[in-house]
mmCIF file of C-alpha atoms in Angstrom:
data_model
loop_
_atom_site.group_PDB
_atom_site.id
_atom_site.type_symbol
_atom_site.label_atom_id
_atom_site.label_comp_id
_atom_site.label_asym_id
_atom_site.label_seq_id
_atom_site.Cartn_x
_atom_site.Cartn_y
_atom_site.Cartn_z
ATOM 1 C CA MET J 1 -6.818 11.023 17.497
ATOM 2 C CA GLU J 2 -5.395 12.497 14.146
ATOM 3 C CA SER J 3 -7.948 10.689 11.502
ATOM 4 C CA GLY J 4 -6.398 8.941 8.285
ATOM 5 C CA PHE J 5 -5.998 10.328 4.541
ATOM 6 C CA VAL J 6 -8.806 7.491 3.996
ATOM 7 C CA GLN J 7 -10.668 6.121 6.407
ATOM 8 C CA THR J 8 -12.267 2.423 6.258
ATOM 9 C CA LEU J 9 -15.056 0.504 8.490
ATOM 10 C CA ARG J 10 -11.935 -0.216 10.705
ATOM 11 C CA LEU J 11 -8.812 1.809 9.416
ATOM 12 C CA ASP J 12 -6.939 4.555 8.901
ATOM 13 C CA LEU J 13 -5.246 4.770 5.750
ATOM 14 C CA LYS J 14 -1.994 7.378 6.565
ATOM 15 C CA PRO J 15 0.889 8.328 3.896
ATOM 16 C CA LEU J 16 4.267 7.684 5.372
ATOM 17 C CA PRO J 17 5.478 10.945 5.707
ATOM 18 C CA LEU J 18 8.576 11.523 3.269
ATOM 19 C CA ALA J 19 10.851 12.184 7.244
ATOM 20 C CA ALA J 20 9.806 8.732 7.949
ATOM 21 C CA TYR J 21 11.290 6.970 4.901
ATOM 22 C CA ARG J 22 14.481 9.253 4.776
ATOM 23 C CA LEU J 23 14.462 8.054 8.699
ATOM 24 C CA LEU J 24 13.900 4.497 8.288
ATOM 25 C CA LEU J 25 16.257 4.249 4.896
ATOM 26 C CA ASP J 26 19.574 5.640 7.505
ATOM 27 C CA GLY J 27 18.151 2.783 10.313
ATOM 28 C CA GLN J 28 16.359 5.191 12.498
ATOM 29 C CA ARG J 29 13.238 3.003 13.043
ATOM 30 C CA ALA J 30 12.542 4.676 16.698
ATOM 31 C CA GLU J 31 12.842 7.995 15.547
ATOM 32 C CA ALA J 32 10.612 6.703 12.554
ATOM 33 C CA GLU J 33 7.962 5.162 14.832
ATOM 34 C CA ALA J 34 8.138 8.394 16.975
ATOM 35 C CA LEU J 35 7.673 10.738 14.874
ATOM 36 C CA ILE J 36 4.609 8.585 12.709
ATOM 37 C CA GLY J 37 3.115 7.671 16.438
ATOM 38 C CA PHE J 38 3.442 3.995 15.898
ATOM 39 C CA ALA J 39 5.461 0.828 15.960
ATOM 40 C CA LEU J 40 6.093 -1.142 12.560
ATOM 41 C CA GLU J 41 7.107 -4.426 14.606
ATOM 42 C CA GLY J 42 6.387 -7.199 11.829
ATOM 43 C CA SER J 43 6.130 -4.840 9.098
ATOM 44 C CA ARG J 44 8.011 -5.234 6.088
ATOM 45 C CA LEU J 45 8.848 -1.004 6.691
ATOM 46 C CA SER J 46 10.860 -2.205 9.588
ATOM 47 C CA GLY J 47 13.636 -2.907 7.929
ATOM 48 C CA LEU J 48 15.093 -1.899 4.324
ATOM 49 C CA ALA J 49 12.660 -3.094 2.348
ATOM 50 C CA PRO J 50 13.393 -2.335 -1.629
ATOM 51 C CA ILE J 51 10.276 -0.465 -1.383
ATOM 52 C CA LEU J 52 11.181 2.000 0.635
ATOM 53 C CA ARG J 53 14.337 3.379 -1.410
ATOM 54 C CA TYR J 54 12.441 2.972 -4.632
ATOM 55 C CA ARG J 55 9.124 4.994 -3.339
ATOM 56 C CA ALA J 56 11.964 7.685 -1.661
ATOM 57 C CA ASP J 57 13.512 7.879 -5.020
ATOM 58 C CA GLN J 58 10.049 9.021 -6.920
ATOM 59 C CA LEU J 59 9.438 11.384 -4.359
ATOM 60 C CA ASP J 60 12.526 13.142 -4.583
ATOM 61 C CA ARG J 61 11.763 13.644 -7.947
ATOM 62 C CA ASP J 62 8.330 14.820 -7.475
ATOM 63 C CA PRO J 63 7.128 15.091 -3.570
ATOM 64 C CA SER J 64 3.636 15.700 -4.758
ATOM 65 C CA GLU J 65 3.414 11.901 -5.774
ATOM 66 C CA LEU J 66 3.314 11.197 -1.789
ATOM 67 C CA PRO J 67 -0.637 10.663 -1.505
ATOM 68 C CA TRP J 68 0.158 8.584 -4.302
ATOM 69 C CA LEU J 69 2.241 6.095 -2.319
ATOM 70 C CA VAL J 70 2.791 4.452 1.082
ATOM 71 C CA HIS J 71 0.433 4.192 3.521
ATOM 72 C CA LEU J 72 -0.057 3.008 6.900
ATOM 73 C CA MET J 73 -2.850 0.652 7.442
ATOM 74 C CA VAL J 74 -3.762 1.715 11.083
ATOM 75 C CA TRP J 75 -6.275 -0.555 13.156
ATOM 76 C CA ARG J 76 -8.558 2.129 14.571
ATOM 77 C CA GLU J 77 -9.647 -0.374 17.515
ATOM 78 C CA GLN J 78 -5.850 -1.075 19.127
ATOM 79 C CA TRP J 79 -4.199 1.674 17.573
ATOM 80 C CA VAL J 80 -1.669 -0.530 15.843
ATOM 81 C CA VAL J 81 0.002 -0.766 12.268
ATOM 82 C CA VAL J 82 -1.453 -4.291 10.499
ATOM 83 C CA GLY J 83 0.184 -3.377 7.198
ATOM 84 C CA ASP J 84 1.165 -0.788 4.643
ATOM 85 C CA ILE J 85 -0.581 0.175 1.186
ATOM 86 C CA GLY J 86 -0.387 2.211 -2.058
ATOM 87 C CA PHE J 87 -0.347 2.656 -5.319
ATOM 88 C CA HIS J 88 2.802 2.518 -7.605
ATOM 89 C CA ALA J 89 2.767 5.864 -8.934
ATOM 90 C CA PRO J 90 -0.120 8.571 -9.934
ATOM 91 C CA PRO J 91 -2.017 6.745 -12.983
ATOM 92 C CA ASP J 92 -0.687 6.962 -15.991
ATOM 93 C CA ASP J 93 -1.486 8.666 -19.475
ATOM 94 C CA LYS J 94 -4.812 5.941 -19.274
ATOM 95 C CA GLY J 95 -5.865 6.818 -16.078
ATOM 96 C CA CYS J 96 -4.631 3.415 -14.113
ATOM 97 C CA VAL J 97 -3.033 3.091 -10.963
ATOM 98 C CA GLU J 98 -1.536 0.062 -9.823
ATOM 99 C CA ILE J 99 -1.994 -0.851 -6.387
ATOM 100 C CA GLY J 100 0.406 -3.010 -3.896
ATOM 101 C CA TYR J 101 0.139 -4.259 -0.237
ATOM 102 C CA THR J 102 0.778 -6.674 2.490
ATOM 103 C CA VAL J 103 -0.227 -7.451 5.886
ATOM 104 C CA ILE J 104 1.584 -8.205 8.906
ATOM 105 C CA GLU J 105 1.311 -12.004 9.328
ATOM 106 C CA HIS J 106 -0.339 -11.853 12.721
ATOM 107 C CA TYR J 107 -2.986 -9.870 11.678
ATOM 108 C CA ARG J 108 -3.688 -11.894 7.893
ATOM 109 C CA ARG J 109 -7.005 -13.134 7.435
ATOM 110 C CA HIS J 110 -8.960 -10.349 9.581
ATOM 111 C CA GLY J 111 -10.291 -8.696 5.692
ATOM 112 C CA PHE J 112 -8.153 -5.488 6.756
ATOM 113 C CA ALA J 113 -6.405 -6.024 3.086
ATOM 114 C CA SER J 114 -9.705 -6.128 0.928
ATOM 115 C CA GLU J 115 -11.047 -3.447 2.855
ATOM 116 C CA ALA J 116 -7.780 -1.009 2.284
ATOM 117 C CA ALA J 117 -8.318 -1.715 -1.243
ATOM 118 C CA LEU J 118 -11.517 -0.840 -1.402
ATOM 119 C CA GLY J 119 -11.086 2.250 0.202
ATOM 120 C CA LEU J 120 -7.978 3.370 -0.965
ATOM 121 C CA ALA J 121 -9.698 2.649 -5.028
ATOM 122 C CA ARG J 122 -12.383 4.531 -3.956
ATOM 123 C CA TRP J 123 -10.123 7.394 -2.848
ATOM 124 C CA ALA J 124 -8.403 6.895 -6.529
ATOM 125 C CA GLY J 125 -11.253 6.742 -8.517
ATOM 126 C CA GLY J 126 -12.665 10.113 -6.695
ATOM 127 C CA GLN J 127 -9.305 11.924 -8.290
ATOM 128 C CA PRO J 128 -9.111 13.342 -11.505
ATOM 129 C CA GLY J 129 -8.898 11.264 -14.653
ATOM 130 C CA VAL J 130 -8.510 7.748 -12.639
ATOM 131 C CA LYS J 131 -10.397 5.086 -14.608
ATOM 132 C CA THR J 132 -8.777 1.768 -14.106
ATOM 133 C CA LEU J 133 -7.166 -0.237 -11.076
ATOM 134 C CA ARG J 134 -4.309 -2.661 -11.645
ATOM 135 C CA ALA J 135 -2.955 -5.212 -9.569
ATOM 136 C CA SER J 136 0.056 -7.742 -10.381
ATOM 137 C CA ILE J 137 0.171 -10.675 -8.488
ATOM 138 C CA SER J 138 2.635 -14.246 -7.828
ATOM 139 C CA PRO J 139 0.206 -17.036 -8.895
ATOM 140 C CA GLN J 140 1.163 -18.653 -5.752
ATOM 141 C CA ASN J 141 -0.854 -16.265 -3.969
ATOM 142 C CA THR J 142 -3.898 -17.084 -3.151
ATOM 143 C CA PRO J 143 -5.352 -14.740 -0.726
ATOM 144 C CA SER J 144 -4.970 -11.959 -3.399
ATOM 145 C CA LEU J 145 -5.893 -13.441 -6.061
ATOM 146 C CA ARG J 146 -9.155 -14.115 -4.525
ATOM 147 C CA LEU J 147 -9.048 -9.972 -3.394
ATOM 148 C CA ALA J 148 -8.199 -9.245 -6.929
ATOM 149 C CA GLY J 149 -12.106 -10.997 -8.164
ATOM 150 C CA ARG J 150 -13.434 -8.977 -4.994
ATOM 151 C CA LEU J 151 -12.486 -6.258 -6.601
ATOM 152 C CA GLY J 152 -13.761 -6.770 -9.800
ATOM 153 C CA LEU J 153 -10.648 -7.322 -10.920
ATOM 154 C CA VAL J 154 -10.030 -9.743 -14.700
ATOM 155 C CA GLN J 155 -6.708 -11.117 -15.282
ATOM 156 C CA VAL J 156 -5.176 -9.092 -18.614
ATOM 157 C CA GLY J 157 -2.118 -10.369 -18.913
ATOM 158 C CA SER J 158 1.214 -11.387 -16.924
ATOM 159 C CA GLN J 159 4.730 -10.605 -16.628
ATOM 160 C CA ILE J 160 8.260 -11.314 -14.988
ATOM 161 C CA ASP J 161 9.166 -9.118 -12.233
ATOM 162 C CA GLU J 162 12.951 -8.188 -11.789
ATOM 163 C CA ILE J 163 12.334 -8.742 -8.005
ATOM 164 C CA ASP J 164 8.880 -10.947 -7.376
ATOM 165 C CA GLY J 165 9.282 -13.478 -10.166
ATOM 166 C CA GLU J 166 6.295 -14.059 -12.330
ATOM 167 C CA GLU J 167 2.815 -12.031 -11.877
ATOM 168 C CA LEU J 168 -0.365 -12.240 -13.404
ATOM 169 C CA VAL J 169 -1.561 -9.186 -14.237
ATOM 170 C CA PHE J 170 -5.229 -8.031 -13.232
ATOM 171 C CA GLU J 171 -7.378 -4.742 -14.518
ATOM 172 C CA GLY J 172 -10.578 -3.630 -14.019
ATOM 173 C CA ALA J 173 -12.910 -0.334 -13.512
ATOM 174 C CA ILE J 174 -12.321 1.268 -10.346
ATOM 175 C CA PRO J 175 -14.965 -0.444 -8.028
#
């Protein structure tokens, strides 16, 4: 089997190919699943998630951003997608990357988010100029708030996101 872009103890983190973004946006889920080799049942990527449009637009402007954007979390034991993870963009001019992720409900509470976030953050830390990890989290998202702490992130502010509403902003050194 093809290895992941980033491998952790249990997961392969595989960048979503640009062609898969286009297929999913065109409502061709079966074709996208055939291309990537995995079912997306239960994933936010299986529908027309706003993240797909936003990230596809980013890639249209700069295809070199692909390694920084959406990655499938593939659990090697069952060879199944358990969620997705990625950064909002390549590092900014201060060397900061903002991470985002989701785990399919059926696979939550198994440590996949923590494992994937740590793995992808460590990959980013190995890239030139990357110094800081950021996460913006709803105050009601207790599991993600705990994960921010495990990653060594501290709250540095808050913001209102036009889609998600209030978010607490956390930052810290790359673990």
